[in-house]
Tab-separated table of C-alpha atoms in Angstrom:
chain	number	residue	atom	x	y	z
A	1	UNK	CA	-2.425	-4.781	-52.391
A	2	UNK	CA	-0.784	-2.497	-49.795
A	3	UNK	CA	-3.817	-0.649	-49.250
A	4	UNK	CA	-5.651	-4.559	-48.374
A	5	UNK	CA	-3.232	-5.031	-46.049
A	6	UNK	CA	-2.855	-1.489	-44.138
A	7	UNK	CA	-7.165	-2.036	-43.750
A	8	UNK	CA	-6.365	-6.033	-42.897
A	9	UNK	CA	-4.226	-4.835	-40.196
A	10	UNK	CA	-7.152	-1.692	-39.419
A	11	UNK	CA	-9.820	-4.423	-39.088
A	12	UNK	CA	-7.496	-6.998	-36.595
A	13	UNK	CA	-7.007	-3.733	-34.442
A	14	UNK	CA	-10.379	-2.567	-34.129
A	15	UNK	CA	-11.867	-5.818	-33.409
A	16	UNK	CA	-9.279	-6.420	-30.605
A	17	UNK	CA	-9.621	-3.027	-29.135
A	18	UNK	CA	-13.832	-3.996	-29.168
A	19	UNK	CA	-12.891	-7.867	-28.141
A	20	UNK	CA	-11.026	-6.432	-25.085
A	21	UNK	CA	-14.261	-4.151	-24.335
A	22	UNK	CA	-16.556	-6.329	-24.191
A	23	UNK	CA	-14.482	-8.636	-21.806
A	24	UNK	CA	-14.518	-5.391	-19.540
A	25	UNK	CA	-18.108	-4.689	-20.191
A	26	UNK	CA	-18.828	-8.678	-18.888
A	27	UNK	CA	-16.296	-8.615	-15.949
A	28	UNK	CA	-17.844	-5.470	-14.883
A	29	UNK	CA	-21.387	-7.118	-15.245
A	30	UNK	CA	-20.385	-10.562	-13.363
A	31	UNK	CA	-18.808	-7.757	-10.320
A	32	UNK	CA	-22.354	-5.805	-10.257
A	33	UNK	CA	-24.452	-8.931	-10.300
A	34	UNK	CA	-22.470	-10.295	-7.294
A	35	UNK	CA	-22.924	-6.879	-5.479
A	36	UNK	CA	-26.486	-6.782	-6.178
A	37	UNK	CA	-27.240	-11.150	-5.189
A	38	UNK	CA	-25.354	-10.534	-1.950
A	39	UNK	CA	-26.386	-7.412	-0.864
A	40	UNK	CA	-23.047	-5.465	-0.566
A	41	UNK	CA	-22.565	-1.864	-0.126
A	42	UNK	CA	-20.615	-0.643	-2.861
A	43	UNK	CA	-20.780	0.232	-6.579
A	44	UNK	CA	-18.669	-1.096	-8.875
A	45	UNK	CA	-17.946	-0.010	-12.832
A	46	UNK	CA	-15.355	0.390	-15.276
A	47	UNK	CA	-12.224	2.051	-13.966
A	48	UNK	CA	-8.692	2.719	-15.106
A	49	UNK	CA	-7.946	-0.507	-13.819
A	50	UNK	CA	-10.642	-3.160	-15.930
A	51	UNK	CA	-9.411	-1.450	-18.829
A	52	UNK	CA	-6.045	-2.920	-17.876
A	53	UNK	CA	-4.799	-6.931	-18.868
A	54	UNK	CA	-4.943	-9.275	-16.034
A	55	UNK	CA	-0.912	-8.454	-16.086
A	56	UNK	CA	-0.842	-5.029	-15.869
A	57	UNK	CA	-3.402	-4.958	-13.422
A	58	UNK	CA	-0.946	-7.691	-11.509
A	59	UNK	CA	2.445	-5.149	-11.896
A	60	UNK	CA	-0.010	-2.673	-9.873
A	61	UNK	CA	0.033	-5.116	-6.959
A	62	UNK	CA	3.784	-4.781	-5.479
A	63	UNK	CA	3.464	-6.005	-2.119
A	64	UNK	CA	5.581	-8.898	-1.801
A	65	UNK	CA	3.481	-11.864	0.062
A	66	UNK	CA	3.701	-11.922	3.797
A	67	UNK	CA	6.154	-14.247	5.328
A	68	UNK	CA	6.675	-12.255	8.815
A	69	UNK	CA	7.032	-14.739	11.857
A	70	UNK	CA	7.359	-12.366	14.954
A	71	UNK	CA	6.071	-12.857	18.514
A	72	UNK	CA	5.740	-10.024	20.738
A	73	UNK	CA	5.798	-6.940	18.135
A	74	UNK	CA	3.606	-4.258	17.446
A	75	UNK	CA	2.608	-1.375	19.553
A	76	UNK	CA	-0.751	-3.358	21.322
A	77	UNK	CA	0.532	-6.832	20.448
A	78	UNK	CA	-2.652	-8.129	19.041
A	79	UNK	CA	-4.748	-6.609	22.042
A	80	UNK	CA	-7.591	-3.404	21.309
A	81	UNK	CA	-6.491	-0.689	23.574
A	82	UNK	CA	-8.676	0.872	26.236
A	83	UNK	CA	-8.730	4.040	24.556
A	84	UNK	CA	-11.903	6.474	24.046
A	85	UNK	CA	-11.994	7.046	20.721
A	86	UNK	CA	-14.089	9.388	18.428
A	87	UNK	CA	-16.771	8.192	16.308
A	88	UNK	CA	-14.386	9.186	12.870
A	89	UNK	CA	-11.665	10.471	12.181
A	90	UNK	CA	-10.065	11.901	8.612
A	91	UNK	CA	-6.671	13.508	8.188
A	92	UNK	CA	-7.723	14.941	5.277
A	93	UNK	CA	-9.871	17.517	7.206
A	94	UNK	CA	-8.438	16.645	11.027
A	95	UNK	CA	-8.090	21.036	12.014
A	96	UNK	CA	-6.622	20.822	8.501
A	97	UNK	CA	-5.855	18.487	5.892
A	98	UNK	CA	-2.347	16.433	6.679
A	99	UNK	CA	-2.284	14.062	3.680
A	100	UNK	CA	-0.978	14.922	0.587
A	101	UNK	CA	-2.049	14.407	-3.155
A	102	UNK	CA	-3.215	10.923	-4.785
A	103	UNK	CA	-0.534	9.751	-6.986
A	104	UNK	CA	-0.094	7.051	-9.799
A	105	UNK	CA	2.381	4.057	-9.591
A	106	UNK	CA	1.899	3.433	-13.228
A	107	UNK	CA	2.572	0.381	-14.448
A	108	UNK	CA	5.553	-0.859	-11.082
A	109	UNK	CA	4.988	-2.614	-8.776
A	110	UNK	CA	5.894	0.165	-6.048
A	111	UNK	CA	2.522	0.354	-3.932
A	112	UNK	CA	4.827	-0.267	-0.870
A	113	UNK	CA	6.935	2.555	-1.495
A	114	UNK	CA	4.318	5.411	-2.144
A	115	UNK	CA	2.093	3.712	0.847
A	116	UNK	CA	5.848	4.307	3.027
A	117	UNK	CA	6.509	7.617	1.410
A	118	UNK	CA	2.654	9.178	1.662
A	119	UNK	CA	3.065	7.958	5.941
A	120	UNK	CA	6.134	9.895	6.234
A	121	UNK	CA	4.511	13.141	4.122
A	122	UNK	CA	1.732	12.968	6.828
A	123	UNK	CA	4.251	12.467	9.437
A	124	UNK	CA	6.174	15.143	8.829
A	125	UNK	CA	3.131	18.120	8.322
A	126	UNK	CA	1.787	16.508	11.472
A	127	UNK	CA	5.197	17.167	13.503
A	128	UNK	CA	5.936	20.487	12.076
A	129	UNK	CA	1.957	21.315	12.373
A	130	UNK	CA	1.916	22.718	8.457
A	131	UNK	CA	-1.432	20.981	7.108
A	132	UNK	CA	-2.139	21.867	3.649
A	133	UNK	CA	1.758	22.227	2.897
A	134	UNK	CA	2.981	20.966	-0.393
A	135	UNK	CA	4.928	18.760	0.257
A	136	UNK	CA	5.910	15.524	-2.212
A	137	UNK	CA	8.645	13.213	-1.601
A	138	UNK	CA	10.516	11.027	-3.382
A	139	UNK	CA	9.098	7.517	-3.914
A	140	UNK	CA	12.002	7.068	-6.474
A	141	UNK	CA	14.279	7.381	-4.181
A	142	UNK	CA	12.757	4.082	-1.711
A	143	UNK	CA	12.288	2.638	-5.231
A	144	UNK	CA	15.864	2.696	-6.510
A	145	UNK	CA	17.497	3.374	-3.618
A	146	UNK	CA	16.313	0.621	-0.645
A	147	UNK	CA	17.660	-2.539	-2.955
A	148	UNK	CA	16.856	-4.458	0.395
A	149	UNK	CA	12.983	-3.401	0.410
A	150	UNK	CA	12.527	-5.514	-2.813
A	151	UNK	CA	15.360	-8.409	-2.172
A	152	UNK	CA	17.317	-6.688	-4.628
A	153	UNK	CA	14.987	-7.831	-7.316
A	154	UNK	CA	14.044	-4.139	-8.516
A	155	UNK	CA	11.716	-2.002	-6.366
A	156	UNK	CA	9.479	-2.219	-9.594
A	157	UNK	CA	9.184	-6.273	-8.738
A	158	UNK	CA	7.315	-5.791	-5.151
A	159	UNK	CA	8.939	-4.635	-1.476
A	160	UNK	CA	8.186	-4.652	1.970
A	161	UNK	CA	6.247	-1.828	4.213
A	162	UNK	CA	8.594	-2.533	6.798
A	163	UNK	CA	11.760	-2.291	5.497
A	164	UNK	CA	10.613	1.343	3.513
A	165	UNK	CA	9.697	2.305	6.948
A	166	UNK	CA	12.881	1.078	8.392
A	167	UNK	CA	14.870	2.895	5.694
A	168	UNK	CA	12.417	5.920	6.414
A	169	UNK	CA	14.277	5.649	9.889
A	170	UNK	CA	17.780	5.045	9.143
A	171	UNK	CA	18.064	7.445	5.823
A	172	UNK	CA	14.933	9.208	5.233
A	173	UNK	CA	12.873	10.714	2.044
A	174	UNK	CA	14.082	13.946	-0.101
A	175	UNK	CA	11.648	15.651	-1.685
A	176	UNK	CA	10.177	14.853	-5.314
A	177	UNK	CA	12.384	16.913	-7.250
A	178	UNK	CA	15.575	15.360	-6.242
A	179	UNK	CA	15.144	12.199	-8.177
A	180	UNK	CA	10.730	12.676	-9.762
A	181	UNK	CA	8.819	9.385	-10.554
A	182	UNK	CA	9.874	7.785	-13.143
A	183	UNK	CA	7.950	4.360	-13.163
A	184	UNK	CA	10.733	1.968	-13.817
A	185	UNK	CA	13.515	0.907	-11.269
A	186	UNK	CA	15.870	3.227	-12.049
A	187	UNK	CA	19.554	3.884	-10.365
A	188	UNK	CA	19.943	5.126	-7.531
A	189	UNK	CA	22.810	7.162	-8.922
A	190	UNK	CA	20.373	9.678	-10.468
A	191	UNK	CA	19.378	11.031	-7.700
A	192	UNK	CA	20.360	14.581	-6.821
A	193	UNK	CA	23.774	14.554	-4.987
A	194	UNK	CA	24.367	14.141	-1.110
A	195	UNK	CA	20.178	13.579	-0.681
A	196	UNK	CA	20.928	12.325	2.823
A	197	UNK	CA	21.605	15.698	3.784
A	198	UNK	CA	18.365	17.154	2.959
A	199	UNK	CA	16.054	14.163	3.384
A	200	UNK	CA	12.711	13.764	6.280
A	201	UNK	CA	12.994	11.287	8.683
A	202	UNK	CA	11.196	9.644	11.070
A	203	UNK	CA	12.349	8.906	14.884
A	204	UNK	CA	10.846	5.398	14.466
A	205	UNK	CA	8.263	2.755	13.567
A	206	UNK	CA	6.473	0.050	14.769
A	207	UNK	CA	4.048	-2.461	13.776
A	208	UNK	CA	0.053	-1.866	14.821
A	209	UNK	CA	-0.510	-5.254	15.820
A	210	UNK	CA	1.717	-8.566	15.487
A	211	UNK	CA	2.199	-9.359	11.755
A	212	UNK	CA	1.878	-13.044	11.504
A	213	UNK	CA	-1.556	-12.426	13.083
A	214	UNK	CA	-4.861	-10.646	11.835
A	215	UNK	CA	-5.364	-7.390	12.737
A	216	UNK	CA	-8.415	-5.651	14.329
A	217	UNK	CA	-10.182	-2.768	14.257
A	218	UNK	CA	-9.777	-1.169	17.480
A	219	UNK	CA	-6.127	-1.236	16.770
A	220	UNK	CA	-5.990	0.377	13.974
A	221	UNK	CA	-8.249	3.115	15.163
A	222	UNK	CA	-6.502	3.763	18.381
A	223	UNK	CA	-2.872	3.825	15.622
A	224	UNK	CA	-4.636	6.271	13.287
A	225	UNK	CA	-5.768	8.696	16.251
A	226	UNK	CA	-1.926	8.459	18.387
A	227	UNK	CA	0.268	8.186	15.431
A	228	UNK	CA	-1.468	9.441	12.062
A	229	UNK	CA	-1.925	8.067	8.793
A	230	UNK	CA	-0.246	4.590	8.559
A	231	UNK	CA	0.542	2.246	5.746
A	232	UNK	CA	-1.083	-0.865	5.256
A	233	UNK	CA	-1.685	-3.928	3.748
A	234	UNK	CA	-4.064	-6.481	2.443
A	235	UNK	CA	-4.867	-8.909	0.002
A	236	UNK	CA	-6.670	-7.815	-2.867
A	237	UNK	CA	-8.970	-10.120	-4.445
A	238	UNK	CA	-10.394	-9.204	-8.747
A	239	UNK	CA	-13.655	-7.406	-7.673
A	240	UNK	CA	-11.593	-4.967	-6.265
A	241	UNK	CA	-10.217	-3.329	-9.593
A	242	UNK	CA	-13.972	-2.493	-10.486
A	243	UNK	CA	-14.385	-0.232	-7.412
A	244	UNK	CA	-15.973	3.252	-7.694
A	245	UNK	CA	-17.685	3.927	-4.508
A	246	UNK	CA	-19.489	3.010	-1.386
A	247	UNK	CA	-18.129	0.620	1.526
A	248	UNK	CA	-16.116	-2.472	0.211
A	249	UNK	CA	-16.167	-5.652	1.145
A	250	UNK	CA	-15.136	-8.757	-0.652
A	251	UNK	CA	-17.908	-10.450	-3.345
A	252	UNK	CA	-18.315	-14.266	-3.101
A	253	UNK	CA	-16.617	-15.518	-6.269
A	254	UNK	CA	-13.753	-13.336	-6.419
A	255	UNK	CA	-10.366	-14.451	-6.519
A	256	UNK	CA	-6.790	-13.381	-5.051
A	257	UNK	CA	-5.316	-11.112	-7.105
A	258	UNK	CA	-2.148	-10.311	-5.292
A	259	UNK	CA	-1.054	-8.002	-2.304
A	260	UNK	CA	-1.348	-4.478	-1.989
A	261	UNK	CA	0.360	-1.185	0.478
A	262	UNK	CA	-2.218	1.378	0.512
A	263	UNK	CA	-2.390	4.604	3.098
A	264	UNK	CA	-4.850	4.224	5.714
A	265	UNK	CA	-6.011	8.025	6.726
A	266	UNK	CA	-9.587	7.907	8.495
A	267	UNK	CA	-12.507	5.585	9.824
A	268	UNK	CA	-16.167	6.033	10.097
A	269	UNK	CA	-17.708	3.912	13.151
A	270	UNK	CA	-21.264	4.819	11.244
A	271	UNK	CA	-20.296	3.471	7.960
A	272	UNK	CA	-18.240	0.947	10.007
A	273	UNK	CA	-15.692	1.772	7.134
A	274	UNK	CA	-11.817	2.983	6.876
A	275	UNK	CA	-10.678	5.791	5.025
A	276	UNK	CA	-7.809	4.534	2.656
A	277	UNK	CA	-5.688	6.687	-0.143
A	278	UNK	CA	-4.237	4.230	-2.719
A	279	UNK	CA	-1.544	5.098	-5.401
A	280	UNK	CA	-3.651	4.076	-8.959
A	281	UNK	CA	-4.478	8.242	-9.657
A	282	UNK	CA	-7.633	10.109	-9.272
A	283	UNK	CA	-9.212	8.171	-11.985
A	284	UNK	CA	-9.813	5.335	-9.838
A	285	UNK	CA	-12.275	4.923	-7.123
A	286	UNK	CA	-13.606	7.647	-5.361
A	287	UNK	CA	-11.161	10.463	-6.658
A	288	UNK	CA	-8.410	7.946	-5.735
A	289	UNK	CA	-9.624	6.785	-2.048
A	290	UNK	CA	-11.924	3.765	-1.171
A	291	UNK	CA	-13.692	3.255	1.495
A	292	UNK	CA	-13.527	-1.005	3.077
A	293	UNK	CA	-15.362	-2.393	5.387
A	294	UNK	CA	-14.125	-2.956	9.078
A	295	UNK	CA	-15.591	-6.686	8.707
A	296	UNK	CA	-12.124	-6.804	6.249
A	297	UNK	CA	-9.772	-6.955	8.995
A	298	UNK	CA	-11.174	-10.206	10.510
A	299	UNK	CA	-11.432	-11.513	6.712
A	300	UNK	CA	-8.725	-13.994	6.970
A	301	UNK	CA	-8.734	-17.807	6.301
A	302	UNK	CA	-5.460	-19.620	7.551
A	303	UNK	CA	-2.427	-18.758	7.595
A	304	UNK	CA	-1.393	-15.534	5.233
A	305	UNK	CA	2.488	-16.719	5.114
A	306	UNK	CA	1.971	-19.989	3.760
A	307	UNK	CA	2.342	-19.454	-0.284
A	308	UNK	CA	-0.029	-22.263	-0.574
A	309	UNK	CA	-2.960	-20.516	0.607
A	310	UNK	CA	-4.684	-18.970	-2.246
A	311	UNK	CA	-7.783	-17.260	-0.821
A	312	UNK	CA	-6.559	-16.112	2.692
A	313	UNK	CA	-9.180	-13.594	2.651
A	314	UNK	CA	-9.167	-10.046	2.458
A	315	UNK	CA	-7.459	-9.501	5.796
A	316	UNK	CA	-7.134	-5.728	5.831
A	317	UNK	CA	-4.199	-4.088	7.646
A	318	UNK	CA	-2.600	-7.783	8.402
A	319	UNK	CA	0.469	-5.379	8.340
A	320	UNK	CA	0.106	-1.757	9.345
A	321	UNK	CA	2.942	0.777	10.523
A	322	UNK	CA	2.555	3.165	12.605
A	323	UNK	CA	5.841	6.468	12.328
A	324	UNK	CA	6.833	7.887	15.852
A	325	UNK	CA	8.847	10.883	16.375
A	326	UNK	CA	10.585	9.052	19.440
A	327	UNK	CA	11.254	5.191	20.146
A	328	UNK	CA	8.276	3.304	20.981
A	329	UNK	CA	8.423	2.834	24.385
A	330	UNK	CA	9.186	-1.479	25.277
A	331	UNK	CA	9.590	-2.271	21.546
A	332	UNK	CA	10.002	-5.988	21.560
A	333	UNK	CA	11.469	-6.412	18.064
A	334	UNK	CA	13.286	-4.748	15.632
A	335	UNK	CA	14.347	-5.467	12.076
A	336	UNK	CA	17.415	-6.894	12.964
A	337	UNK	CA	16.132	-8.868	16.056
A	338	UNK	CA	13.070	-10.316	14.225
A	339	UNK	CA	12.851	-14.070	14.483
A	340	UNK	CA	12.624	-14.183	10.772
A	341	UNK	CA	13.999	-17.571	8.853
A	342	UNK	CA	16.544	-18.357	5.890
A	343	UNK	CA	16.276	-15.040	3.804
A	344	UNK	CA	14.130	-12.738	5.820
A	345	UNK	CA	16.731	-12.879	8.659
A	346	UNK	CA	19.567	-12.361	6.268
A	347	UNK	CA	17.881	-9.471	4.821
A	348	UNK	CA	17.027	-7.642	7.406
A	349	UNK	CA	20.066	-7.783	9.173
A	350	UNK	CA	21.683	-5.893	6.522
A	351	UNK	CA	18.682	-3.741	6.163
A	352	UNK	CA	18.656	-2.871	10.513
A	353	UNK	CA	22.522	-1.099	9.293
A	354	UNK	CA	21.707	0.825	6.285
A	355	UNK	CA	25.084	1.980	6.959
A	356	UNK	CA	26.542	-0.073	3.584
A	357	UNK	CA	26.500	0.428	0.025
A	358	UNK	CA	24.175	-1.835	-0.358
A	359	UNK	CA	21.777	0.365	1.507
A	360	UNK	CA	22.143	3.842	-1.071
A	361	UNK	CA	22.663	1.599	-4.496
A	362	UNK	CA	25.871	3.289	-5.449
């Protein structure tokens, strides 16, 4: 009777583990089909992420939904600067490689933390001119540590770009092996003692363009060439998971998914493609990267900080920050000036001090 049930149980298992591939096998299929119809430029497959349930794949997707309202931010304030720039540009082999290794979030919701942390690693070997150095800082530390980057929900639960950068700023990054990865939110208590005192900073950040409005390429570009790699964001829509290579570009079809920080390192004028690093390992995409198309950035459909809007488009970069080793020069806004509303303002003006408790988790 035993024996029934332990092969009962057997038989439930392996027909679930087979039910679940086949739903990846026909996902895939529906992905490629719609590639192939509309004449896109990419491959797509089975990846570490199909393999995942629509909720796990959802936990991997941290960026909390846009609700900036700022007039007269960002570093060209919406305009493409009359700049002569090259025809590409990659960090990765830029007179020596300045951005450091792909890394997994696991199953958190921290994508705006390692996009914050992997901008300040390529910072800092940019200002100190060491390409190639190892060098791997905390994301635990923005994860457990900046309670307001996630509204105190759990860094695991989504954050902000721009208050990790902020907190980049104000208290900076030690390096991995004062508190290592460990997936979950953690305390911030477990990090190694008096971090502060060791940690990278930056002098201080700024947004590309104005956040409330789309982005565009020239922008970007012009950021990527002055200031380095920069952390990004965009909306990522179900096609995306089954990425493996070529250029992106969203499939007719597809549906929102849920917002995503990724590290923006290069662009290709001939591919008319960016360069981007994400944090899902090496066993997605191309060795961890992707390639998306510049016709992303103009990919948006009304307006991204209404929750109501549930296809707003790809909209790559809709928020990008740029790190600076000194103050951007006429900054308009800051964290603590921003005309946010109800909570945003309220959280930020406790973020712009960093100088509380609240700020280090202890």
């Amino acid at each position: 009777m035993k024996r029934k049930n332990l092969w009962g149980a057997a038989g439930i298992v392996v027909f679930l583990w087979f039910a679940a591939g086949l739903g990846t096998a026909s996902e895939v299929s529906e992905v490629q089909r719609a590639i192939q119809q509309q004449g896109l430029n990419w491959v797509a497959g089975e990846t570490s992420m199909t393999r995942l349930s629509p909720a796990e794949r959802k936990a991997r997707l941290g960026l909390l939904p846009p609700r900036l309202k700022l007039e007269g931010a960002g570093i060209f304030a919406g305009a493409p600067p009359a700049l002569a720039l090259p025809a590409s540009l990659d960090w990765r082999n830029n007179g020596g490689d300045y951005v450091t290794f792909v890394k997994d979030q696991g199953n958190c919701g921290s994508c705006w933390a390692f996009a914050a942390a992997g901008a300040l690693e390529s910072y800092t070997m940019i200002q100190n001119k060491t390409p190639g150095a190892e060098l791997s800082l905390s994301d635990q530390v923005l994860v457990s540590c900046c309670l307001e980057c996630s509204e105190w929900q759990g860094g695991c639960n989504g954050g902000w770009i721009h208050i990790a950068a902020e907190f980049a700023r104000a208290r900076g990054l030690p390096k991995e092996n004062c508190y290592k990865y460990t997936g979950g939110n953690g305390s911030c208590g477990k990090a190694c003692a008096n971090w502060q005192d060791q940690a990278y900073r930056i002098g201080d950040w700024n947004w590309v363009t104005e956040p409330d409005r789309p982005s565009n390429v020239e922008a970007l570009k012009a950021a990527l060439v002055q200031y380095g790699p920069l952390a990004v964001a965009f909306a990522v829509y179900d096609d995306f998971f089954s990425y493996k290579y070529g250029v992106y570009s969203r499939s007719a079809g597809s549906y929102l998914a849920g917002y995503h920080a990724v590290l923006l390192v290069g662009y290709d004028d001939k591919a008319k493609a960016f360069i981007v690093k994400n944090s899902w390992g090496t066993s997605w995409g191309w060795m961890g990267y992707f390639n998306i198309s510049y016709d992303t950035v103009t990919d948006c459909r009304g307006d991204l900080t209404d929750p109501k809007n549930s296809s707003p488009g790809v909209c790559f970069g809709y928020e990008s920050i740029a790190y600076s080793a000194v103050p951007f020069p006429g900054k308009a806004t800051s964290v603590s000036a921003a005309n946010y509303t109800g909570l945003e303002l309220a959280r930020d003006s406790i973020c712009s001090a960093f100088g509380s408790s609240l700020a280090t988790g202890t």
